[in-house]
């Protein structure tokens, strides 16, 4: 028995496996979030599509999801917070950080994900990426053909550019 990739410490068979492979309803928004991360790790792209709310399901095809996710080496999931999303709720939010390598470069996705429950099933609705602030320059942009600001005397494009 293998440990579940979601980081719960449980085995896959006692955690996300039944939700992904057997269609068992996730008991909470957090459980659905964990199962979606695990589906990325395992490459179960159809589940990632069917666990999206029907109102947003057509935005990304299974092939789109696979094309993006298959290039990634997933490294871990950390749940930062949850708001509502328990068994008796119909909406919930889960903030998480998913760590991964893309082309050998460490990355992380910090997202506040929204979930909705309909009947017995939780669905992923949308997410807001956190921590990506717009870069604002303090100094004017240096043109390619201008002298390099390092003082070498070379053009910027031939030196530090």
Short mmCIF file of N, CA, C and O in Angstrom, two decimals, residues 1-134:
data_model
loop_
_atom_site.label_atom_id
_atom_site.label_comp_id
_atom_site.label_asym_id
_atom_site.label_seq_id
_atom_site.Cartn_x
_atom_site.Cartn_y
_atom_site.Cartn_z
N UNK A 1 0.83 -1.19 0.00
CA UNK A 1 0.00 0.00 0.00
C UNK A 1 0.88 1.25 0.00
O UNK A 1 1.80 1.36 0.78
N UNK A 2 0.54 2.18 -0.87
CA UNK A 2 1.34 3.40 -0.98
C UNK A 2 0.65 4.55 -0.24
O UNK A 2 -0.56 4.59 -0.10
N UNK A 3 1.47 5.49 0.22
CA UNK A 3 0.96 6.67 0.89
C UNK A 3 0.31 7.58 -0.15
O UNK A 3 0.82 7.74 -1.26
N UNK A 4 -0.78 8.21 0.21
CA UNK A 4 -1.51 9.07 -0.71
C UNK A 4 -0.67 10.31 -1.03
O UNK A 4 -0.11 10.94 -0.12
N UNK A 5 -0.57 10.69 -2.30
CA UNK A 5 0.22 11.86 -2.68
C UNK A 5 -0.27 13.18 -2.08
O UNK A 5 0.46 14.15 -2.04
N UNK A 6 -1.51 13.23 -1.58
CA UNK A 6 -2.07 14.48 -1.08
C UNK A 6 -1.45 14.95 0.22
O UNK A 6 -1.69 16.07 0.65
N UNK A 7 -0.66 14.10 0.86
CA UNK A 7 0.02 14.50 2.09
C UNK A 7 -0.77 14.27 3.36
O UNK A 7 -0.36 14.73 4.43
N UNK A 8 -1.87 13.54 3.28
CA UNK A 8 -2.69 13.29 4.47
C UNK A 8 -2.03 12.33 5.44
O UNK A 8 -2.39 12.29 6.61
N UNK A 9 -1.09 11.52 4.94
CA UNK A 9 -0.46 10.50 5.76
C UNK A 9 -1.17 9.16 5.68
O UNK A 9 -0.68 8.15 6.19
N UNK A 10 -2.35 9.12 5.06
CA UNK A 10 -3.10 7.89 4.89
C UNK A 10 -2.64 7.17 3.63
O UNK A 10 -1.98 7.75 2.78
N UNK A 11 -3.05 5.93 3.49
CA UNK A 11 -2.76 5.21 2.25
C UNK A 11 -3.69 5.73 1.16
O UNK A 11 -4.77 6.26 1.44
N UNK A 12 -3.29 5.56 -0.09
CA UNK A 12 -4.11 5.97 -1.22
C UNK A 12 -5.47 5.28 -1.16
O UNK A 12 -6.51 5.90 -1.43
N UNK A 13 -5.49 4.02 -0.76
CA UNK A 13 -6.73 3.24 -0.70
C UNK A 13 -7.68 3.75 0.39
O UNK A 13 -8.89 3.55 0.31
N UNK A 14 -7.15 4.40 1.41
CA UNK A 14 -7.98 4.92 2.51
C UNK A 14 -8.16 6.43 2.44
O UNK A 14 -8.65 7.03 3.39
N UNK A 15 -7.74 7.03 1.35
CA UNK A 15 -7.81 8.49 1.24
C UNK A 15 -8.46 8.88 -0.09
O UNK A 15 -9.67 8.80 -0.24
N UNK A 16 -7.67 9.27 -1.05
CA UNK A 16 -8.18 9.80 -2.33
C UNK A 16 -8.54 8.73 -3.35
O UNK A 16 -9.32 9.00 -4.27
N UNK A 17 -8.00 7.53 -3.21
CA UNK A 17 -8.25 6.47 -4.19
C UNK A 17 -9.72 6.20 -4.47
O UNK A 17 -10.14 6.22 -5.63
N UNK A 18 -10.54 5.95 -3.44
CA UNK A 18 -11.96 5.68 -3.70
C UNK A 18 -12.70 6.86 -4.34
O UNK A 18 -13.62 6.66 -5.13
N UNK A 19 -12.28 8.08 -4.03
CA UNK A 19 -12.93 9.26 -4.62
C UNK A 19 -12.59 9.34 -6.11
O UNK A 19 -13.46 9.56 -6.95
N UNK A 20 -11.32 9.11 -6.45
CA UNK A 20 -10.87 9.22 -7.83
C UNK A 20 -11.31 8.03 -8.67
O UNK A 20 -11.85 8.18 -9.77
N UNK A 21 -11.08 6.82 -8.17
CA UNK A 21 -11.26 5.61 -8.98
C UNK A 21 -12.66 5.00 -8.88
O UNK A 21 -13.12 4.37 -9.83
N UNK A 22 -13.33 5.16 -7.73
CA UNK A 22 -14.61 4.49 -7.52
C UNK A 22 -15.81 5.43 -7.54
O UNK A 22 -16.95 4.99 -7.37
N UNK A 23 -15.58 6.73 -7.70
CA UNK A 23 -16.68 7.69 -7.74
C UNK A 23 -17.31 7.98 -6.39
O UNK A 23 -18.42 8.51 -6.32
N UNK A 24 -16.63 7.62 -5.30
CA UNK A 24 -17.15 7.91 -3.96
C UNK A 24 -17.16 9.43 -3.77
O UNK A 24 -16.19 10.12 -4.10
N UNK A 25 -18.27 9.99 -3.23
CA UNK A 25 -18.31 11.44 -3.01
C UNK A 25 -17.26 11.89 -1.99
O UNK A 25 -17.07 11.23 -0.96
N UNK A 26 -16.59 12.98 -2.28
CA UNK A 26 -15.65 13.57 -1.30
C UNK A 26 -16.48 14.12 -0.15
O UNK A 26 -17.49 14.78 -0.38
N UNK A 27 -16.08 13.86 1.10
CA UNK A 27 -16.87 14.32 2.24
C UNK A 27 -16.78 15.82 2.50
O UNK A 27 -17.61 16.37 3.22
N UNK A 28 -15.80 16.50 1.92
CA UNK A 28 -15.62 17.93 2.18
C UNK A 28 -14.93 18.58 0.98
O UNK A 28 -14.38 17.89 0.12
N UNK A 29 -14.93 19.90 0.98
CA UNK A 29 -14.22 20.64 -0.07
C UNK A 29 -12.72 20.34 0.00
O UNK A 29 -12.06 20.17 -1.03
N UNK A 30 -12.18 20.24 1.21
CA UNK A 30 -10.76 19.92 1.35
C UNK A 30 -10.43 18.53 0.78
O UNK A 30 -9.42 18.35 0.10
N UNK A 31 -11.30 17.57 1.03
CA UNK A 31 -11.09 16.22 0.50
C UNK A 31 -11.11 16.24 -1.03
O UNK A 31 -10.32 15.54 -1.67
N UNK A 32 -12.00 17.04 -1.61
CA UNK A 32 -12.02 17.14 -3.07
C UNK A 32 -10.73 17.79 -3.56
O UNK A 32 -10.15 17.35 -4.55
N UNK A 33 -10.26 18.83 -2.87
CA UNK A 33 -9.01 19.49 -3.26
C UNK A 33 -7.86 18.49 -3.22
O UNK A 33 -7.05 18.42 -4.14
N UNK A 34 -7.78 17.71 -2.15
CA UNK A 34 -6.72 16.71 -2.03
C UNK A 34 -6.82 15.67 -3.15
O UNK A 34 -5.82 15.27 -3.74
N UNK A 35 -8.04 15.25 -3.47
CA UNK A 35 -8.21 14.25 -4.53
C UNK A 35 -7.83 14.81 -5.90
O UNK A 35 -7.29 14.10 -6.74
N UNK A 36 -8.10 16.09 -6.13
CA UNK A 36 -7.71 16.71 -7.41
C UNK A 36 -6.19 16.79 -7.53
O UNK A 36 -5.64 16.51 -8.59
N UNK A 37 -5.51 17.14 -6.45
CA UNK A 37 -4.04 17.15 -6.48
C UNK A 37 -3.53 15.74 -6.78
O UNK A 37 -2.65 15.54 -7.63
N UNK A 38 -4.07 14.75 -6.08
CA UNK A 38 -3.66 13.36 -6.28
C UNK A 38 -3.91 12.91 -7.72
O UNK A 38 -3.08 12.20 -8.31
N UNK A 39 -5.02 13.33 -8.30
CA UNK A 39 -5.31 12.99 -9.70
C UNK A 39 -4.26 13.57 -10.65
O UNK A 39 -3.87 12.92 -11.62
N UNK A 40 -3.77 14.78 -10.34
CA UNK A 40 -2.68 15.34 -11.15
C UNK A 40 -1.44 14.46 -11.03
O UNK A 40 -0.80 14.14 -12.04
N UNK A 41 -1.10 14.06 -9.80
CA UNK A 41 0.08 13.23 -9.58
C UNK A 41 -0.04 11.90 -10.31
O UNK A 41 0.92 11.44 -10.94
N UNK A 42 -1.22 11.30 -10.26
CA UNK A 42 -1.43 9.97 -10.85
C UNK A 42 -1.75 10.02 -12.34
O UNK A 42 -1.77 8.99 -13.01
N UNK A 43 -2.03 11.22 -12.87
CA UNK A 43 -2.36 11.35 -14.28
C UNK A 43 -3.77 10.89 -14.62
O UNK A 43 -4.03 10.42 -15.72
N UNK A 44 -4.71 11.06 -13.69
CA UNK A 44 -6.11 10.70 -13.93
C UNK A 44 -6.84 11.98 -14.36
O UNK A 44 -7.56 12.61 -13.59
N UNK A 45 -6.63 12.35 -15.62
CA UNK A 45 -7.08 13.65 -16.12
C UNK A 45 -8.59 13.72 -16.30
O UNK A 45 -9.19 14.78 -16.16
N UNK A 46 -9.22 12.61 -16.60
CA UNK A 46 -10.69 12.59 -16.75
C UNK A 46 -11.36 12.99 -15.43
O UNK A 46 -12.34 13.73 -15.42
N UNK A 47 -10.81 12.51 -14.31
CA UNK A 47 -11.36 12.88 -13.00
C UNK A 47 -11.26 14.38 -12.77
O UNK A 47 -12.16 15.00 -12.21
N UNK A 48 -10.15 14.98 -13.18
CA UNK A 48 -9.97 16.41 -13.01
C UNK A 48 -11.06 17.18 -13.76
O UNK A 48 -11.54 18.21 -13.30
N UNK A 49 -11.48 16.66 -14.89
CA UNK A 49 -12.54 17.29 -15.66
C UNK A 49 -13.90 17.08 -14.99
O UNK A 49 -14.65 18.04 -14.81
N UNK A 50 -14.20 15.85 -14.59
CA UNK A 50 -15.52 15.58 -14.01
C UNK A 50 -15.68 16.17 -12.61
O UNK A 50 -16.81 16.36 -12.16
N UNK A 51 -14.59 16.49 -11.92
CA UNK A 51 -14.71 17.09 -10.59
C UNK A 51 -14.84 18.61 -10.65
O UNK A 51 -14.98 19.26 -9.62
N UNK A 52 -14.82 19.17 -11.88
CA UNK A 52 -15.11 20.60 -12.04
C UNK A 52 -16.63 20.78 -12.11
O UNK A 52 -17.35 19.92 -12.62
N UNK A 53 -17.09 21.91 -11.59
CA UNK A 53 -18.52 22.20 -11.64
C UNK A 53 -18.98 22.26 -13.09
O UNK A 53 -18.26 22.79 -13.95
N UNK A 54 -20.17 21.73 -13.40
CA UNK A 54 -20.64 21.74 -14.79
C UNK A 54 -20.66 23.13 -15.44
O UNK A 54 -20.46 23.23 -16.65
N UNK A 55 -20.82 24.17 -14.67
CA UNK A 55 -20.86 25.53 -15.24
C UNK A 55 -19.50 25.98 -15.79
O UNK A 55 -19.45 26.90 -16.59
N UNK A 56 -18.40 25.34 -15.36
CA UNK A 56 -17.07 25.71 -15.84
C UNK A 56 -16.36 24.56 -16.54
O UNK A 56 -15.24 24.73 -17.03
N UNK A 57 -16.99 23.42 -16.61
CA UNK A 57 -16.34 22.22 -17.12
C UNK A 57 -15.88 22.36 -18.57
O UNK A 57 -14.85 21.84 -18.94
N UNK A 58 -16.55 23.08 -19.41
CA UNK A 58 -16.18 23.19 -20.81
C UNK A 58 -15.00 24.11 -21.09
O UNK A 58 -14.51 24.17 -22.21
N UNK A 59 -14.52 24.84 -20.08
CA UNK A 59 -13.43 25.79 -20.30
C UNK A 59 -12.12 25.10 -20.64
O UNK A 59 -11.33 25.62 -21.41
N UNK A 60 -11.85 23.95 -20.04
CA UNK A 60 -10.64 23.18 -20.32
C UNK A 60 -11.05 21.75 -20.66
O UNK A 60 -11.81 21.13 -19.91
N UNK A 61 -10.53 21.21 -21.75
CA UNK A 61 -10.81 19.82 -22.10
C UNK A 61 -9.86 18.91 -21.33
O UNK A 61 -8.86 19.37 -20.76
N UNK A 62 -10.15 17.63 -21.35
CA UNK A 62 -9.27 16.65 -20.72
C UNK A 62 -7.88 16.73 -21.36
O UNK A 62 -6.86 16.67 -20.67
N UNK A 63 -7.83 16.92 -22.67
CA UNK A 63 -6.54 17.04 -23.37
C UNK A 63 -5.78 18.29 -22.91
O UNK A 63 -4.55 18.24 -22.76
N UNK A 64 -6.49 19.40 -22.69
CA UNK A 64 -5.84 20.62 -22.19
C UNK A 64 -5.23 20.38 -20.82
O UNK A 64 -4.09 20.78 -20.56
N UNK A 65 -5.99 19.72 -19.95
CA UNK A 65 -5.51 19.43 -18.60
C UNK A 65 -4.28 18.52 -18.67
O UNK A 65 -3.27 18.78 -18.01
N UNK A 66 -4.35 17.49 -19.49
CA UNK A 66 -3.23 16.56 -19.62
C UNK A 66 -2.00 17.25 -20.19
O UNK A 66 -0.88 17.05 -19.71
N UNK A 67 -2.18 18.09 -21.18
CA UNK A 67 -1.06 18.79 -21.81
C UNK A 67 -0.31 19.63 -20.80
O UNK A 67 0.91 19.68 -20.79
N UNK A 68 -1.03 20.29 -19.89
CA UNK A 68 -0.39 21.13 -18.87
C UNK A 68 0.21 20.27 -17.76
O UNK A 68 1.38 20.39 -17.42
N UNK A 69 -0.59 19.39 -17.19
CA UNK A 69 -0.19 18.65 -15.99
C UNK A 69 0.89 17.60 -16.25
O UNK A 69 1.72 17.34 -15.38
N UNK A 70 0.91 17.00 -17.43
CA UNK A 70 1.87 15.93 -17.70
C UNK A 70 3.31 16.44 -17.79
O UNK A 70 4.25 15.66 -17.68
N UNK A 71 3.50 17.74 -17.95
CA UNK A 71 4.84 18.32 -18.02
C UNK A 71 5.42 18.62 -16.64
O UNK A 71 6.56 19.03 -16.52
N UNK A 72 4.63 18.39 -15.62
CA UNK A 72 4.98 18.79 -14.27
C UNK A 72 5.34 17.59 -13.41
O UNK A 72 4.70 16.54 -13.50
N UNK A 73 6.36 17.76 -12.58
CA UNK A 73 6.69 16.75 -11.57
C UNK A 73 6.18 17.31 -10.24
O UNK A 73 6.73 18.26 -9.70
N UNK A 74 5.09 16.73 -9.75
CA UNK A 74 4.44 17.22 -8.54
C UNK A 74 5.26 16.84 -7.31
O UNK A 74 5.69 15.71 -7.18
N UNK A 75 5.46 17.80 -6.40
CA UNK A 75 6.34 17.62 -5.24
C UNK A 75 5.62 17.63 -3.90
O UNK A 75 6.17 17.15 -2.92
N UNK A 76 4.43 18.20 -3.82
CA UNK A 76 3.73 18.20 -2.54
C UNK A 76 2.60 19.20 -2.48
O UNK A 76 2.56 20.18 -3.22
N UNK A 77 1.67 18.93 -1.57
CA UNK A 77 0.51 19.77 -1.36
C UNK A 77 0.47 20.19 0.10
O UNK A 77 0.67 19.36 0.99
N UNK A 78 0.22 21.47 0.33
CA UNK A 78 0.06 21.99 1.68
C UNK A 78 -1.25 22.76 1.73
O UNK A 78 -1.46 23.70 0.97
N UNK A 79 -2.14 22.34 2.62
CA UNK A 79 -3.40 23.06 2.82
C UNK A 79 -3.12 24.16 3.84
O UNK A 79 -2.70 23.90 4.96
N UNK A 80 -3.35 25.43 3.43
CA UNK A 80 -3.08 26.57 4.30
C UNK A 80 -4.28 26.92 5.17
O UNK A 80 -4.12 27.26 6.35
N UNK A 81 -5.48 26.86 4.58
CA UNK A 81 -6.69 27.18 5.35
C UNK A 81 -7.91 26.66 4.62
O UNK A 81 -7.87 26.41 3.41
N UNK A 82 -8.99 26.51 5.38
CA UNK A 82 -10.28 26.16 4.81
C UNK A 82 -11.33 27.08 5.40
O UNK A 82 -11.19 27.55 6.55
N UNK A 83 -12.35 27.37 4.62
CA UNK A 83 -13.48 28.17 5.09
C UNK A 83 -14.74 27.46 4.64
O UNK A 83 -14.93 27.24 3.44
N UNK A 84 -15.56 27.07 5.59
CA UNK A 84 -16.75 26.26 5.32
C UNK A 84 -16.30 24.98 4.59
O UNK A 84 -15.21 24.51 4.83
N UNK A 85 -17.16 24.43 3.75
CA UNK A 85 -16.76 23.25 2.98
C UNK A 85 -16.87 21.93 3.72
O UNK A 85 -16.35 20.93 3.25
N UNK A 86 -17.54 21.92 4.88
CA UNK A 86 -17.72 20.68 5.63
C UNK A 86 -18.92 19.90 5.08
O UNK A 86 -19.60 20.37 4.15
N UNK A 87 -19.21 18.76 5.65
CA UNK A 87 -20.26 17.90 5.14
C UNK A 87 -21.62 18.59 5.04
O UNK A 87 -22.36 18.37 4.10
N UNK A 88 -21.97 19.45 5.98
CA UNK A 88 -23.27 20.10 5.96
C UNK A 88 -23.33 21.38 5.14
O UNK A 88 -24.39 21.97 4.99
N UNK A 89 -22.21 21.82 4.59
CA UNK A 89 -22.16 23.06 3.83
C UNK A 89 -22.43 22.81 2.35
O UNK A 89 -22.34 21.69 1.87
N UNK A 90 -22.75 23.89 1.63
CA UNK A 90 -22.95 23.79 0.18
C UNK A 90 -21.88 24.57 -0.59
O UNK A 90 -21.80 24.46 -1.81
N UNK A 91 -21.09 25.39 0.11
CA UNK A 91 -19.97 26.10 -0.52
C UNK A 91 -18.77 26.00 0.42
O UNK A 91 -18.93 25.79 1.63
N UNK A 92 -17.59 26.18 -0.13
CA UNK A 92 -16.39 26.16 0.69
C UNK A 92 -15.21 26.72 -0.07
O UNK A 92 -15.24 26.83 -1.30
N UNK A 93 -14.19 27.11 0.69
CA UNK A 93 -12.94 27.60 0.10
C UNK A 93 -11.78 26.87 0.74
O UNK A 93 -11.80 26.58 1.93
N UNK A 94 -10.77 26.59 -0.06
CA UNK A 94 -9.55 25.95 0.42
C UNK A 94 -8.38 26.72 -0.16
O UNK A 94 -8.27 26.85 -1.38
N UNK A 95 -7.52 27.24 0.72
CA UNK A 95 -6.30 27.86 0.24
C UNK A 95 -5.19 26.83 0.37
O UNK A 95 -5.03 26.20 1.42
N UNK A 96 -4.42 26.68 -0.71
CA UNK A 96 -3.39 25.65 -0.73
C UNK A 96 -2.16 26.14 -1.47
O UNK A 96 -2.20 27.11 -2.21
N UNK A 97 -1.06 25.42 -1.25
CA UNK A 97 0.15 25.59 -2.03
C UNK A 97 0.50 24.22 -2.60
O UNK A 97 0.64 23.25 -1.85
N UNK A 98 0.61 24.16 -3.93
CA UNK A 98 1.05 22.94 -4.60
C UNK A 98 2.45 23.21 -5.13
O UNK A 98 2.67 24.16 -5.88
N UNK A 99 3.39 22.38 -4.71
CA UNK A 99 4.78 22.54 -5.15
C UNK A 99 5.06 21.55 -6.28
O UNK A 99 4.59 20.41 -6.25
N UNK A 100 5.84 22.03 -7.26
CA UNK A 100 6.14 21.19 -8.42
C UNK A 100 7.40 21.69 -9.11
O UNK A 100 7.88 22.78 -8.84
N UNK A 101 7.93 20.84 -9.98
CA UNK A 101 9.05 21.22 -10.85
C UNK A 101 8.53 21.25 -12.27
O UNK A 101 7.83 20.33 -12.71
N UNK A 102 8.89 22.30 -12.99
CA UNK A 102 8.56 22.41 -14.41
C UNK A 102 9.87 22.61 -15.14
O UNK A 102 10.58 23.59 -14.88
N UNK A 103 10.22 21.66 -15.99
CA UNK A 103 11.50 21.67 -16.72
C UNK A 103 12.67 21.79 -15.75
O UNK A 103 13.63 22.50 -16.00
N UNK A 104 12.55 21.12 -14.59
CA UNK A 104 13.63 21.11 -13.60
C UNK A 104 13.69 22.34 -12.72
O UNK A 104 14.57 22.44 -11.86
N UNK A 105 12.77 23.28 -12.90
CA UNK A 105 12.77 24.51 -12.12
C UNK A 105 11.68 24.42 -11.05
O UNK A 105 10.51 24.23 -11.38
N UNK A 106 12.05 24.56 -9.76
CA UNK A 106 11.04 24.51 -8.70
C UNK A 106 10.04 25.66 -8.84
O UNK A 106 10.41 26.80 -9.10
N UNK A 107 8.77 25.33 -8.68
CA UNK A 107 7.67 26.29 -8.77
C UNK A 107 6.69 26.00 -7.64
O UNK A 107 6.75 24.95 -7.01
N UNK A 108 5.77 26.94 -7.45
CA UNK A 108 4.67 26.65 -6.54
C UNK A 108 3.44 27.43 -6.98
O UNK A 108 3.55 28.52 -7.55
N UNK A 109 2.29 26.84 -6.74
CA UNK A 109 1.01 27.46 -7.04
C UNK A 109 0.31 27.68 -5.71
O UNK A 109 0.02 26.73 -4.99
N UNK A 110 0.05 28.95 -5.37
CA UNK A 110 -0.71 29.29 -4.17
C UNK A 110 -2.06 29.78 -4.67
O UNK A 110 -2.14 30.78 -5.37
N UNK A 111 -3.11 29.06 -4.31
CA UNK A 111 -4.44 29.35 -4.84
C UNK A 111 -5.48 29.32 -3.74
O UNK A 111 -5.40 28.50 -2.83
N UNK A 112 -6.45 30.21 -3.84
CA UNK A 112 -7.65 30.16 -3.01
C UNK A 112 -8.73 29.58 -3.91
O UNK A 112 -9.21 30.24 -4.85
N UNK A 113 -9.10 28.32 -3.68
CA UNK A 113 -10.02 27.59 -4.54
C UNK A 113 -11.43 27.62 -3.96
O UNK A 113 -11.62 27.50 -2.76
N UNK A 114 -12.40 27.79 -4.86
CA UNK A 114 -13.81 27.80 -4.48
C UNK A 114 -14.46 26.49 -4.89
O UNK A 114 -14.23 25.99 -6.00
N UNK A 115 -15.31 25.97 -3.99
CA UNK A 115 -15.99 24.70 -4.22
C UNK A 115 -17.48 24.86 -3.95
O UNK A 115 -17.89 25.69 -3.13
N UNK A 116 -18.29 24.03 -4.65
CA UNK A 116 -19.73 24.04 -4.44
C UNK A 116 -20.20 22.59 -4.36
O UNK A 116 -19.75 21.74 -5.13
N UNK A 117 -21.13 22.35 -3.45
CA UNK A 117 -21.69 21.00 -3.30
C UNK A 117 -23.08 20.97 -3.90
O UNK A 117 -23.91 21.84 -3.62
N UNK A 118 -23.31 19.96 -4.73
CA UNK A 118 -24.63 19.74 -5.31
C UNK A 118 -24.98 18.28 -5.09
O UNK A 118 -24.25 17.40 -5.53
N UNK A 119 -26.07 18.06 -4.40
CA UNK A 119 -26.43 16.69 -4.01
C UNK A 119 -25.38 16.19 -3.04
O UNK A 119 -25.06 16.84 -2.05
N UNK A 120 -24.79 15.03 -3.34
CA UNK A 120 -23.76 14.45 -2.48
C UNK A 120 -22.35 14.83 -2.91
O UNK A 120 -21.38 14.47 -2.24
N UNK A 121 -22.21 15.55 -4.03
CA UNK A 121 -20.89 15.75 -4.63
C UNK A 121 -20.40 17.19 -4.55
O UNK A 121 -21.14 18.14 -4.83
N UNK A 122 -19.13 17.32 -4.16
CA UNK A 122 -18.42 18.60 -4.20
C UNK A 122 -17.81 18.78 -5.58
O UNK A 122 -17.38 17.81 -6.20
N UNK A 123 -17.77 20.04 -6.06
CA UNK A 123 -17.17 20.37 -7.34
C UNK A 123 -16.24 21.57 -7.17
O UNK A 123 -16.52 22.48 -6.39
N UNK A 124 -15.16 21.57 -7.95
CA UNK A 124 -14.26 22.72 -8.03
C UNK A 124 -14.94 23.74 -8.95
O UNK A 124 -15.38 23.41 -10.05
N UNK A 125 -15.02 25.01 -8.50
CA UNK A 125 -15.68 26.06 -9.29
C UNK A 125 -14.67 27.01 -9.90
O UNK A 125 -14.69 27.28 -11.10
N UNK A 126 -13.76 27.53 -9.09
CA UNK A 126 -12.82 28.54 -9.57
C UNK A 126 -11.70 28.69 -8.55
O UNK A 126 -11.81 28.21 -7.42
N UNK A 127 -10.65 29.38 -8.95
CA UNK A 127 -9.55 29.63 -8.04
C UNK A 127 -8.90 30.96 -8.34
O UNK A 127 -8.83 31.40 -9.48
N UNK A 128 -8.43 31.59 -7.28
CA UNK A 128 -7.69 32.85 -7.42
C UNK A 128 -6.24 32.59 -7.01
O UNK A 128 -5.97 32.19 -5.88
N UNK A 129 -5.33 32.81 -7.95
CA UNK A 129 -3.91 32.60 -7.69
C UNK A 129 -3.42 33.71 -6.78
O UNK A 129 -3.72 34.88 -7.00
N UNK A 130 -2.68 33.34 -5.77
CA UNK A 130 -2.14 34.30 -4.81
C UNK A 130 -0.64 34.43 -4.99
O UNK A 130 0.02 33.53 -5.46
N UNK A 131 -0.10 35.58 -4.59
CA UNK A 131 1.34 35.75 -4.52
C UNK A 131 2.02 36.14 -5.81
O UNK A 131 3.24 36.17 -5.87
N UNK A 132 1.27 36.45 -6.85
CA UNK A 132 1.88 36.88 -8.10
C UNK A 132 1.62 38.37 -8.26
O UNK A 132 0.64 38.79 -8.86
N UNK A 133 2.50 39.15 -7.69
CA UNK A 133 2.38 40.61 -7.77
C UNK A 133 2.98 41.11 -9.08
O UNK A 133 3.96 40.56 -9.58
N UNK A 134 2.43 42.18 -9.60
CA UNK A 134 2.95 42.80 -10.80
C UNK A 134 4.31 43.42 -10.50
O UNK A 134 4.48 44.10 -9.49
#
